[in-house]
Amino acid sequence: MLRLRSARTVRGGESAPFAPRCPLPKPASLPTAFGVALLGIALFSAMDAVVKGSSFAIGVYNTLLWRSVAGVVLAGALHFGRRPRWPGPAALRVHVARGSITTIMAFLFFWGLVRVPMAQAVALTFIAPLLSLALAAVLLGEHVGRRAILASLVAFAGVLVIAIGGTRGTSEPQAWEGTLAIIGSALCYAYNIVLMRRQALQADPREVAFFSHLVLTILFGLAAPWLAIVPAPAQWSPILLAALLATGSLLLLSWAYARAPASRLSASEYSGFLWASLFGWLVFGETVGLATMAGAVLIVIGCVLAARAAQAPPEAAEL
C-alpha cells in the first residue's frame, strides 16, 4: 500500500552508495527473507481492509488521525525503549519532509480506497516505482534510457486499462474520483521513494516508524478542531488493529530487506495485488474484473522492464 510502506527498501540493496551506520545483520536464506517480506505485505493489505472498513464508519480523516496517534504510542515504545539520541537537524528535516509527503499520500490513497475496489486500488499503486524514475531524472539528474521510457509507456497503458475498465458502465463520479486520488497518491509515493533513500542514511527503521507516525499526527491534528471526532468505543478496536498491523508490517519488511538484497525481494511487492483481491473479497464482497487483472499484468511487465533497464550498462540501456 501506499500508506506507511516507507521503509521497505531501506537497507536491502547490495550496491548501496554509502557505508552502513552499524554492522549489517547476518544474511538469512532467500526463501526465509522472501517469506517474511510476503508476510509483511500481507499485514499491510490487511491494514488496508481495516482502514477502509473504519473509514465507512467515521471517515477517512478520523481513521487516519487516530491510527496515527495509536502508531505514535506503539512505535514510540519501540523507539524510546532503546534510549536513542535525538536526531540531528539533517535527520529531522528528512523526517518532516517524508512525513509531510506520507500524510498527503495516505489521505489520497484511503480516500480513493473507499470509492474503488481494493485490488484495483493496489494495482494502480504499482505505477509508483516507474514514476520515481522520472522524478529521479528531474530531481537527481539521473539518466533515463529508452528501455525505461518503454517500461513507463507499458505501465501507463496498464493504468489506462484499469482506470477505464474500473469506471465503465457507471455514471457515478466517485469511481473516477477514487481512481484519480489513488494515482495522485502513487505520485506522492514515487517522491517518497526518492526521500526514502536519503532518510536511510540518517535513521534506523524504529526511528523512521516513530517520526512517520508523529509527523502524520501533527499534520492531521491541525484540522482536528474542525474535523476530529472522538470515536465510539466500538471503533477503537479497528483503529488499534490498523496501527498494530502497520507497525508489525514495517518491522517485518525491515527485517527482510536487511538480510537479503532488495533486487531479490522486490518481486514480493506484487503479492499485494493478491492479498488485496483476497481481503477485498472476504471483507467487502469485491470481485476482480478482467480489466483490473489485465492492467495489473501490464504494470508488472513495465516494472520488470524498468528493473532490467536499471541493471543494464548505460550504453546497453539505450539499445
Tab-separated table of C-alpha atoms in Angstrom:
chain	number	residue	atom	x	y	z
A	1	MET	CA	0.000	0.000	0.000
A	2	LEU	CA	0.722	3.371	-0.399
A	3	ARG	CA	0.212	4.021	3.230
A	4	LEU	CA	3.285	3.778	5.682
A	5	ARG	CA	5.216	1.494	3.413
A	6	SER	CA	8.064	3.903	3.707
A	7	ALA	CA	10.925	1.744	4.977
A	8	ARG	CA	10.659	-1.172	2.598
A	9	THR	CA	13.913	-0.814	0.761
A	10	VAL	CA	15.936	0.989	3.377
A	11	ARG	CA	18.784	-1.480	3.716
A	12	GLY	CA	18.351	-4.313	1.300
A	13	GLY	CA	20.360	-3.174	-1.716
A	14	GLU	CA	23.778	-4.691	-2.275
A	15	SER	CA	25.040	-1.717	-4.222
A	16	ALA	CA	24.142	1.000	-1.703
A	17	PRO	CA	26.415	4.013	-2.288
A	18	PHE	CA	27.036	4.557	1.422
A	19	ALA	CA	28.591	2.755	4.327
A	20	PRO	CA	26.136	1.347	6.863
A	21	ARG	CA	25.990	3.066	10.234
A	22	CYS	CA	26.241	-0.274	12.035
A	23	PRO	CA	27.269	-3.829	11.050
A	24	LEU	CA	24.719	-5.500	8.826
A	25	PRO	CA	22.905	-8.466	10.374
A	26	LYS	CA	23.799	-11.970	9.285
A	27	PRO	CA	22.077	-12.714	5.944
A	28	ALA	CA	19.154	-15.122	6.042
A	29	SER	CA	18.333	-17.620	3.329
A	30	LEU	CA	16.469	-16.092	0.420
A	31	PRO	CA	13.324	-18.243	0.949
A	32	THR	CA	13.180	-17.153	4.588
A	33	ALA	CA	13.628	-13.461	3.821
A	34	PHE	CA	11.155	-13.658	0.929
A	35	GLY	CA	8.591	-15.359	3.153
A	36	VAL	CA	8.972	-12.685	5.831
A	37	ALA	CA	8.546	-9.971	3.171
A	38	LEU	CA	5.381	-11.671	1.914
A	39	LEU	CA	4.006	-11.724	5.451
A	40	GLY	CA	4.822	-8.041	5.877
A	41	ILE	CA	2.949	-7.147	2.700
A	42	ALA	CA	0.031	-9.328	3.805
A	43	LEU	CA	-0.172	-7.337	7.061
A	44	PHE	CA	-0.215	-4.077	5.130
A	45	SER	CA	-3.019	-5.360	2.909
A	46	ALA	CA	-4.959	-6.442	5.986
A	47	MET	CA	-4.453	-2.937	7.365
A	48	ASP	CA	-5.909	-1.522	4.140
A	49	ALA	CA	-9.050	-3.563	4.690
A	50	VAL	CA	-9.321	-2.494	8.343
A	51	VAL	CA	-8.832	1.201	7.500
A	52	LYS	CA	-11.314	1.012	4.623
A	53	GLY	CA	-13.958	-0.520	6.879
A	54	SER	CA	-13.323	2.022	9.616
A	55	SER	CA	-13.455	4.872	7.103
A	56	PHE	CA	-17.019	3.935	6.213
A	57	ALA	CA	-17.930	4.385	9.886
A	58	ILE	CA	-16.015	7.515	10.965
A	59	GLY	CA	-14.500	8.853	7.735
A	60	VAL	CA	-11.029	8.720	6.232
A	61	TYR	CA	-9.711	11.707	8.179
A	62	ASN	CA	-10.643	10.457	11.641
A	63	THR	CA	-9.493	6.920	10.887
A	64	LEU	CA	-6.052	8.135	9.803
A	65	LEU	CA	-5.802	10.671	12.629
A	66	TRP	CA	-6.481	8.186	15.395
A	67	ARG	CA	-4.470	5.435	13.719
A	68	SER	CA	-1.501	7.811	13.657
A	69	VAL	CA	-1.995	8.637	17.343
A	70	ALA	CA	-2.030	4.928	18.176
A	71	GLY	CA	1.025	4.456	15.956
A	72	VAL	CA	2.943	7.120	17.872
A	73	VAL	CA	2.359	5.170	21.086
A	74	LEU	CA	3.316	1.793	19.604
A	75	ALA	CA	6.322	2.965	17.575
A	76	GLY	CA	7.398	5.305	20.377
A	77	ALA	CA	7.603	2.409	22.811
A	78	LEU	CA	9.879	0.550	20.397
A	79	HIS	CA	11.992	3.597	19.579
A	80	PHE	CA	12.491	5.089	23.032
A	81	GLY	CA	12.812	1.693	24.676
A	82	ARG	CA	16.405	1.634	23.441
A	83	ARG	CA	17.088	5.181	24.734
A	84	PRO	CA	18.190	6.713	21.436
A	85	ARG	CA	19.815	10.052	20.876
A	86	TRP	CA	17.600	12.797	19.492
A	87	PRO	CA	18.146	13.054	15.712
A	88	GLY	CA	20.195	15.915	14.353
A	89	PRO	CA	18.872	18.749	12.175
A	90	ALA	CA	19.562	16.926	8.901
A	91	ALA	CA	17.665	13.828	10.015
A	92	LEU	CA	14.784	15.901	11.363
A	93	ARG	CA	14.438	17.724	8.049
A	94	VAL	CA	14.154	14.407	6.206
A	95	HIS	CA	11.666	13.061	8.772
A	96	VAL	CA	9.469	16.135	8.346
A	97	ALA	CA	9.719	16.058	4.550
A	98	ARG	CA	8.828	12.391	4.299
A	99	GLY	CA	6.143	12.644	6.929
A	100	SER	CA	4.534	15.520	5.050
A	101	ILE	CA	4.516	13.599	1.765
A	102	THR	CA	3.223	10.494	3.547
A	103	THR	CA	0.341	12.490	5.026
A	104	ILE	CA	-0.865	13.542	1.579
A	105	MET	CA	-0.145	10.095	0.148
A	106	ALA	CA	-2.091	8.236	2.840
A	107	PHE	CA	-5.110	10.520	2.734
A	108	LEU	CA	-5.387	10.337	-1.070
A	109	PHE	CA	-4.975	6.560	-1.068
A	110	PHE	CA	-7.585	5.814	1.554
A	111	TRP	CA	-9.959	8.488	0.243
A	112	GLY	CA	-9.792	6.700	-3.091
A	113	LEU	CA	-9.908	3.257	-1.497
A	114	VAL	CA	-13.398	3.785	-0.105
A	115	ARG	CA	-14.546	4.544	-3.669
A	116	VAL	CA	-12.911	1.730	-5.668
A	117	PRO	CA	-12.247	-1.994	-5.037
A	118	MET	CA	-9.082	-2.862	-3.105
A	119	ALA	CA	-7.478	-4.874	-5.931
A	120	GLN	CA	-8.000	-2.025	-8.392
A	121	ALA	CA	-6.506	0.483	-5.949
A	122	VAL	CA	-3.417	-1.598	-5.209
A	123	ALA	CA	-2.849	-2.353	-8.897
A	124	LEU	CA	-2.796	1.376	-9.623
A	125	THR	CA	-0.155	1.964	-6.950
A	126	PHE	CA	2.276	-0.289	-8.839
A	127	ILE	CA	2.963	2.690	-11.091
A	128	ALA	CA	4.896	4.417	-8.269
A	129	PRO	CA	8.339	2.829	-8.926
A	130	LEU	CA	8.150	3.962	-12.543
A	131	LEU	CA	7.099	7.461	-11.574
A	132	SER	CA	10.125	7.538	-9.279
A	133	LEU	CA	12.344	7.067	-12.347
A	134	ALA	CA	11.005	10.297	-13.820
A	135	LEU	CA	11.384	12.111	-10.505
A	136	ALA	CA	14.942	10.823	-10.122
A	137	ALA	CA	15.726	12.210	-13.568
A	138	VAL	CA	14.258	15.610	-12.689
A	139	LEU	CA	15.424	15.902	-9.070
A	140	LEU	CA	18.682	13.943	-9.154
A	141	GLY	CA	19.727	14.362	-12.771
A	142	GLU	CA	19.821	10.607	-13.365
A	143	HIS	CA	19.879	9.273	-16.919
A	144	VAL	CA	16.708	7.593	-18.155
A	145	GLY	CA	17.265	5.289	-21.133
A	146	ARG	CA	14.955	4.108	-23.873
A	147	ARG	CA	14.107	0.892	-22.063
A	148	ALA	CA	12.953	2.828	-19.031
A	149	ILE	CA	10.803	5.055	-21.229
A	150	LEU	CA	9.300	1.972	-22.919
A	151	ALA	CA	8.636	0.457	-19.499
A	152	SER	CA	6.833	3.599	-18.409
A	153	LEU	CA	4.655	3.568	-21.522
A	154	VAL	CA	3.713	-0.090	-20.980
A	155	ALA	CA	2.847	0.555	-17.333
A	156	PHE	CA	0.901	3.695	-18.248
A	157	ALA	CA	-1.134	1.610	-20.681
A	158	GLY	CA	-1.921	-0.682	-17.750
A	159	VAL	CA	-3.109	2.282	-15.696
A	160	LEU	CA	-5.410	3.366	-18.526
A	161	VAL	CA	-6.830	-0.158	-18.825
A	162	ILE	CA	-7.590	-0.286	-15.089
A	163	ALA	CA	-8.987	3.236	-14.982
A	164	ILE	CA	-11.263	2.811	-17.986
A	165	GLY	CA	-12.285	-0.726	-17.069
A	166	GLY	CA	-12.990	0.211	-13.465
A	167	THR	CA	-15.237	3.116	-14.379
A	168	ARG	CA	-17.008	1.593	-17.383
A	169	GLY	CA	-20.738	1.184	-17.010
A	170	THR	CA	-21.058	3.570	-14.091
A	171	SER	CA	-22.315	7.126	-14.142
A	172	GLU	CA	-21.180	7.807	-10.594
A	173	PRO	CA	-18.314	10.323	-10.444
A	174	GLN	CA	-16.874	8.666	-7.331
A	175	ALA	CA	-15.290	5.894	-9.405
A	176	TRP	CA	-13.224	8.365	-11.422
A	177	GLU	CA	-12.557	10.497	-8.346
A	178	GLY	CA	-11.252	7.467	-6.443
A	179	THR	CA	-9.071	6.395	-9.361
A	180	LEU	CA	-7.551	9.862	-9.758
A	181	ALA	CA	-6.939	10.130	-5.999
A	182	ILE	CA	-5.033	6.831	-5.969
A	183	ILE	CA	-2.938	7.860	-8.978
A	184	GLY	CA	-2.146	11.084	-7.116
A	185	SER	CA	-1.187	9.009	-4.086
A	186	ALA	CA	1.097	6.905	-6.277
A	187	LEU	CA	2.798	10.081	-7.482
A	188	CYS	CA	3.406	11.084	-3.860
A	189	TYR	CA	4.766	7.614	-3.135
A	190	ALA	CA	7.153	7.926	-6.068
A	191	TYR	CA	8.601	11.063	-4.490
A	192	ASN	CA	8.554	9.215	-1.182
A	193	ILE	CA	10.840	6.574	-2.687
A	194	VAL	CA	13.401	9.266	-3.546
A	195	LEU	CA	13.226	10.667	0.003
A	196	MET	CA	13.396	7.164	1.468
A	197	ARG	CA	16.913	6.616	0.164
A	198	ARG	CA	18.079	9.840	1.745
A	199	GLN	CA	16.414	9.000	5.050
A	200	ALA	CA	18.150	5.622	5.142
A	201	LEU	CA	21.419	7.487	5.723
A	202	GLN	CA	20.042	9.163	8.834
A	203	ALA	CA	17.922	6.721	10.860
A	204	ASP	CA	17.062	3.108	11.565
A	205	PRO	CA	13.576	1.638	10.999
A	206	ARG	CA	12.354	2.230	14.570
A	207	GLU	CA	13.183	5.923	14.383
A	208	VAL	CA	11.625	6.123	10.915
A	209	ALA	CA	8.424	4.479	12.133
A	210	PHE	CA	8.097	6.766	15.164
A	211	PHE	CA	8.692	10.030	13.338
A	212	SER	CA	6.474	8.987	10.433
A	213	HIS	CA	3.575	8.457	12.838
A	214	LEU	CA	4.454	11.632	14.752
A	215	VAL	CA	4.524	13.917	11.708
A	216	LEU	CA	1.258	12.420	10.440
A	217	THR	CA	-0.352	13.011	13.827
A	218	ILE	CA	0.797	16.628	13.952
A	219	LEU	CA	-0.314	17.425	10.403
A	220	PHE	CA	-3.654	15.646	10.676
A	221	GLY	CA	-4.082	17.263	14.076
A	222	LEU	CA	-4.012	20.756	12.544
A	223	ALA	CA	-7.540	20.181	11.278
A	224	ALA	CA	-8.705	18.463	14.455
A	225	PRO	CA	-10.627	21.467	15.884
A	226	TRP	CA	-12.937	21.348	12.855
A	227	LEU	CA	-12.918	17.712	11.707
A	228	ALA	CA	-11.935	15.428	14.583
A	229	ILE	CA	-14.444	13.369	16.492
A	230	VAL	CA	-13.837	11.006	19.376
A	231	PRO	CA	-14.587	7.505	18.042
A	232	ALA	CA	-17.203	5.413	19.778
A	233	PRO	CA	-15.830	2.602	21.946
A	234	ALA	CA	-16.597	0.038	19.242
A	235	GLN	CA	-14.396	1.940	16.747
A	236	TRP	CA	-11.228	1.826	18.824
A	237	SER	CA	-10.601	-1.849	18.137
A	238	PRO	CA	-10.160	-1.449	14.355
A	239	ILE	CA	-8.102	1.712	14.853
A	240	LEU	CA	-5.699	-0.022	17.239
A	241	LEU	CA	-5.617	-3.072	14.967
A	242	ALA	CA	-4.687	-0.882	11.982
A	243	ALA	CA	-1.842	0.737	13.940
A	244	LEU	CA	-0.604	-2.655	15.104
A	245	LEU	CA	-0.709	-4.108	11.590
A	246	ALA	CA	1.179	-1.123	10.144
A	247	THR	CA	3.895	-1.297	12.796
A	248	GLY	CA	4.242	-5.072	12.523
A	249	SER	CA	4.477	-4.902	8.752
A	250	LEU	CA	7.154	-2.229	8.921
A	251	LEU	CA	9.274	-4.345	11.261
A	252	LEU	CA	8.877	-7.500	9.149
A	253	LEU	CA	9.814	-5.745	5.933
A	254	SER	CA	12.776	-4.031	7.582
A	255	TRP	CA	13.980	-7.417	8.868
A	256	ALA	CA	13.668	-8.998	5.430
A	257	TYR	CA	15.345	-6.197	3.483
A	258	ALA	CA	18.211	-6.062	5.987
A	259	ARG	CA	19.013	-9.744	5.329
A	260	ALA	CA	18.590	-10.167	1.574
A	261	PRO	CA	19.176	-7.932	-1.467
A	262	ALA	CA	16.318	-5.654	-2.415
A	263	SER	CA	16.680	-6.791	-6.028
A	264	ARG	CA	15.804	-10.332	-4.919
A	265	LEU	CA	12.879	-9.320	-2.702
A	266	SER	CA	11.229	-6.634	-4.831
A	267	ALA	CA	9.003	-9.190	-6.580
A	268	SER	CA	7.229	-9.743	-3.259
A	269	GLU	CA	5.669	-6.284	-3.745
A	270	TYR	CA	3.335	-7.653	-6.391
A	271	SER	CA	1.798	-10.097	-3.934
A	272	GLY	CA	-0.056	-7.042	-2.635
A	273	PHE	CA	-2.455	-7.409	-5.560
A	274	LEU	CA	-3.291	-10.976	-4.500
A	275	TRP	CA	-3.726	-10.004	-0.847
A	276	ALA	CA	-5.890	-7.018	-1.807
A	277	SER	CA	-8.034	-9.241	-4.010
A	278	LEU	CA	-8.413	-11.748	-1.162
A	279	PHE	CA	-9.242	-9.232	1.576
A	280	GLY	CA	-11.486	-7.233	-0.737
A	281	TRP	CA	-13.480	-10.377	-1.487
A	282	LEU	CA	-13.591	-11.660	2.094
A	283	VAL	CA	-14.415	-8.373	3.808
A	284	PHE	CA	-16.316	-6.347	1.208
A	285	GLY	CA	-17.507	-8.936	-1.324
A	286	GLU	CA	-15.474	-7.282	-4.101
A	287	THR	CA	-14.655	-9.155	-7.300
A	288	VAL	CA	-11.676	-8.609	-9.600
A	289	GLY	CA	-12.599	-7.735	-13.186
A	290	LEU	CA	-10.678	-8.696	-16.308
A	291	ALA	CA	-9.643	-5.073	-16.900
A	292	THR	CA	-8.029	-4.853	-13.464
A	293	MET	CA	-6.146	-8.122	-13.963
A	294	ALA	CA	-5.007	-7.146	-17.472
A	295	GLY	CA	-3.900	-3.707	-16.314
A	296	ALA	CA	-2.015	-5.169	-13.353
A	297	VAL	CA	-0.151	-7.521	-15.720
A	298	LEU	CA	0.864	-4.592	-17.956
A	299	ILE	CA	2.079	-2.570	-14.963
A	300	VAL	CA	4.114	-5.509	-13.642
A	301	ILE	CA	5.648	-6.031	-17.104
A	302	GLY	CA	6.560	-2.356	-17.165
A	303	CYS	CA	8.202	-2.605	-13.740
A	304	VAL	CA	10.181	-5.675	-14.796
A	305	LEU	CA	11.381	-3.902	-17.937
A	306	ALA	CA	12.369	-0.881	-15.860
A	307	ALA	CA	14.302	-3.065	-13.414
A	308	ARG	CA	16.190	-4.741	-16.254
A	309	ALA	CA	16.949	-1.356	-17.785
A	310	ALA	CA	18.290	-0.107	-14.452
A	311	GLN	CA	20.617	-3.114	-14.169
A	312	ALA	CA	21.936	-2.765	-17.728
A	313	PRO	CA	25.033	-0.643	-18.551
A	314	PRO	CA	24.187	2.841	-19.869
A	315	GLU	CA	25.132	2.018	-23.433
A	316	ALA	CA	23.046	-1.158	-23.399
A	317	ALA	CA	20.091	0.678	-21.914
A	318	GLU	CA	19.968	2.855	-24.990
A	319	LEU	CA	19.687	-0.013	-27.486
